[in-house]
XYZ file of C-alpha atoms in Angstrom:
208
model
C 8.650 -13.105 -7.355
C 5.185 -14.657 -7.204
C 2.354 -12.732 -5.607
C 0.531 -14.429 -2.743
C -3.260 -14.202 -2.703
C -5.508 -15.041 0.204
C -7.467 -18.281 -0.146
C -10.775 -16.433 -0.534
C -9.358 -14.386 -3.420
C -8.179 -17.585 -5.103
C -11.663 -19.065 -4.716
C -13.250 -15.947 -6.224
C -10.973 -16.149 -9.266
C -11.725 -19.860 -9.616
C -14.952 -18.942 -11.424
C -12.914 -17.580 -14.345
C -10.495 -20.472 -14.790
C -13.230 -22.686 -16.217
C -14.717 -20.035 -18.511
C -14.033 -19.210 -22.144
C -11.614 -16.527 -23.264
C -14.538 -14.291 -24.238
C -16.001 -14.507 -20.738
C -12.592 -13.594 -19.322
C -12.446 -10.570 -21.636
C -15.912 -9.534 -20.453
C -14.772 -9.740 -16.834
C -11.712 -7.640 -17.664
C -14.130 -5.012 -18.965
C -16.102 -5.256 -15.714
C -12.855 -4.757 -13.816
C -12.061 -1.658 -15.901
C -15.535 -0.312 -15.186
C -14.981 -0.952 -11.477
C -11.673 0.934 -11.518
C -13.228 3.891 -13.307
C -16.721 4.072 -11.800
C -16.996 1.609 -8.930
C -19.215 -1.507 -8.744
C -22.124 -1.854 -11.175
C -24.644 -4.339 -9.782
C -26.740 -4.191 -12.956
C -23.847 -5.519 -15.035
C -23.065 -8.139 -12.387
C -26.664 -9.361 -12.409
C -26.590 -9.691 -16.195
C -23.315 -11.641 -16.100
C -24.624 -13.867 -13.301
C -27.701 -14.743 -15.357
C -25.590 -15.691 -18.382
C -23.286 -17.892 -16.296
C -26.076 -19.313 -14.105
C -24.363 -18.251 -10.884
C -25.201 -15.952 -7.997
C -24.635 -12.207 -8.330
C -22.299 -12.334 -5.324
C -20.095 -14.822 -7.180
C -19.698 -12.421 -10.100
C -19.102 -9.444 -7.822
C -16.476 -11.300 -5.795
C -14.830 -12.461 -9.004
C -14.528 -8.864 -10.219
C -13.108 -7.836 -6.852
C -10.631 -10.711 -7.019
C -9.537 -9.722 -10.513
C -9.061 -6.084 -9.492
C -7.103 -7.163 -6.422
C -4.891 -9.376 -8.586
C -4.082 -6.462 -10.871
C -3.467 -4.062 -7.991
C -1.060 -6.465 -6.298
C 0.747 -7.153 -9.579
C 1.218 -3.434 -10.149
C 2.149 -2.777 -6.523
C 4.956 -5.337 -6.681
C 5.885 -4.313 -10.267
C 5.821 -7.860 -11.577
C 7.860 -8.639 -14.653
C 6.229 -10.429 -17.577
C 7.683 -13.761 -16.423
C 6.610 -13.299 -12.794
C 3.120 -12.246 -13.845
C 2.810 -15.291 -16.113
C 3.946 -17.685 -13.392
C 1.626 -16.077 -10.831
C -1.360 -16.413 -13.165
C -0.611 -19.991 -14.192
C -0.300 -21.111 -10.562
C -3.871 -19.875 -10.035
C -5.150 -22.395 -12.582
C -5.519 -20.189 -15.657
C -4.606 -21.581 -19.069
C -1.754 -20.075 -21.152
C -4.353 -18.489 -23.454
C -6.157 -16.935 -20.498
C -2.833 -15.756 -19.073
C -2.102 -13.991 -22.349
C -5.416 -12.113 -22.113
C -4.790 -11.122 -18.497
C -1.248 -9.995 -19.303
C -2.475 -7.715 -22.094
C -5.089 -6.324 -19.722
C -2.460 -5.779 -17.022
C -0.087 -3.997 -19.406
C -2.833 -1.769 -20.824
C -4.007 -0.674 -17.371
C -0.669 -0.549 -15.532
C -0.361 3.258 -15.625
C -3.958 3.761 -14.506
C -3.557 1.240 -11.685
C -0.338 2.960 -10.560
C -2.261 6.229 -10.227
C -4.923 4.494 -8.146
C -2.285 2.979 -5.874
C -0.687 6.392 -5.464
C -4.027 7.796 -4.286
C -4.543 4.895 -1.897
C -1.094 5.277 -0.384
C -0.968 7.286 2.834
C 1.570 9.992 2.082
C 2.975 10.629 5.538
C 6.080 12.711 6.319
C 9.304 10.739 6.788
C 12.401 11.502 8.805
C 15.098 13.324 6.844
C 17.580 14.864 9.297
C 17.996 16.097 12.861
C 20.327 18.832 14.067
C 20.640 19.935 17.664
C 22.492 22.229 19.987
C 22.889 22.352 23.747
C 21.886 25.653 25.350
C 22.515 26.786 28.903
C 22.642 30.143 30.607
C 26.076 30.371 32.200
C 25.436 33.210 34.643
C 23.090 36.049 35.457
C 22.787 38.488 38.329
C 19.021 38.040 38.368
C 19.179 34.240 38.380
C 18.117 32.881 41.792
C 17.437 29.256 40.883
C 19.163 26.243 39.412
C 19.862 26.456 35.706
C 18.026 23.885 33.540
C 19.924 23.102 30.305
C 17.821 23.044 27.136
C 18.149 21.196 23.839
C 17.173 23.036 20.657
C 16.311 20.649 17.816
C 15.882 21.241 14.102
C 13.840 18.273 12.845
C 13.660 17.951 9.060
C 10.841 15.855 7.540
C 10.303 14.988 3.890
C 7.031 14.181 2.119
C 6.633 12.744 -1.377
C 5.133 15.274 -3.786
C 1.703 14.513 -5.240
C 3.143 14.030 -8.724
C 5.865 11.711 -7.403
C 8.625 13.921 -8.850
C 10.514 14.293 -5.586
C 10.239 15.293 -1.950
C 9.306 18.509 -0.228
C 11.016 19.220 3.091
C 9.765 20.930 6.216
C 11.792 22.093 9.212
C 10.364 21.950 12.731
C 12.160 23.824 15.515
C 11.704 22.197 18.919
C 13.041 22.866 22.383
C 13.067 20.530 25.373
C 14.925 19.862 28.597
C 17.173 16.864 29.155
C 14.658 14.955 31.300
C 11.928 15.180 28.672
C 14.394 14.265 25.930
C 15.375 11.129 27.845
C 11.696 10.185 28.142
C 11.137 10.699 24.401
C 14.221 8.613 23.605
C 12.985 5.821 25.871
C 9.548 5.762 24.203
C 11.075 5.735 20.713
C 13.325 2.823 21.649
C 10.297 0.909 22.953
C 8.430 1.558 19.689
C 11.456 0.471 17.646
C 11.783 -2.772 19.596
C 8.059 -3.433 19.224
C 8.297 -2.972 15.452
C 10.818 -5.821 15.385
C 8.571 -8.215 17.291
C 7.035 -11.284 15.673
C 3.521 -9.857 16.078
C 4.430 -6.599 14.293
C 6.165 -8.447 11.452
C 3.083 -10.626 11.005
C 0.851 -7.548 10.776
C 3.231 -5.960 8.249
C 3.194 -9.074 6.047
C -0.604 -9.072 6.149
C -0.757 -5.413 5.111
C 1.753 -5.983 2.304
C -0.585 -8.592 0.793
C -3.541 -6.219 0.834
C -4.288 -3.095 -1.085
């Protein structure tokens, strides 16, 4: 697959396509520094002076390069897919070779960063239930309300990514409330299938 960058990201990377291999290597170093320590405006100012461009252009270029690497790692691009994605952005084969080496050398580090950025929310695992009702009682002077006892099991990915940890939540509700919950969940499920929701999901998938 080929990764899809926003037009502004493509424009930011356009600064590098016309530069020498050494300049590209220097920007890879700036990207490494950004991943490890955050933005360094002093370095960006120095690079901007050498290239006779604005500091913002250098900063945006670094951001674009980091975003390119994050997306490549997120989608686990193969060597061929990475090459094709880079070449379609206007980079030369020699520049692509430099970027590929940079990508391979930083893949593990980038994966750790993505893992930290990912919201690790609990996911549905299983649901067991039983129907409870009091059949009779001498002290009972009102209508019996049947209850549903639920055992909701959720799983969450462990911090080291080695597997899932599970939690059980015991819940109890009456039939009327359960029907309301079911109705709301069905509404949410239908909304998630709407064109608007799919568009939002595609937008989020192309961002880090």
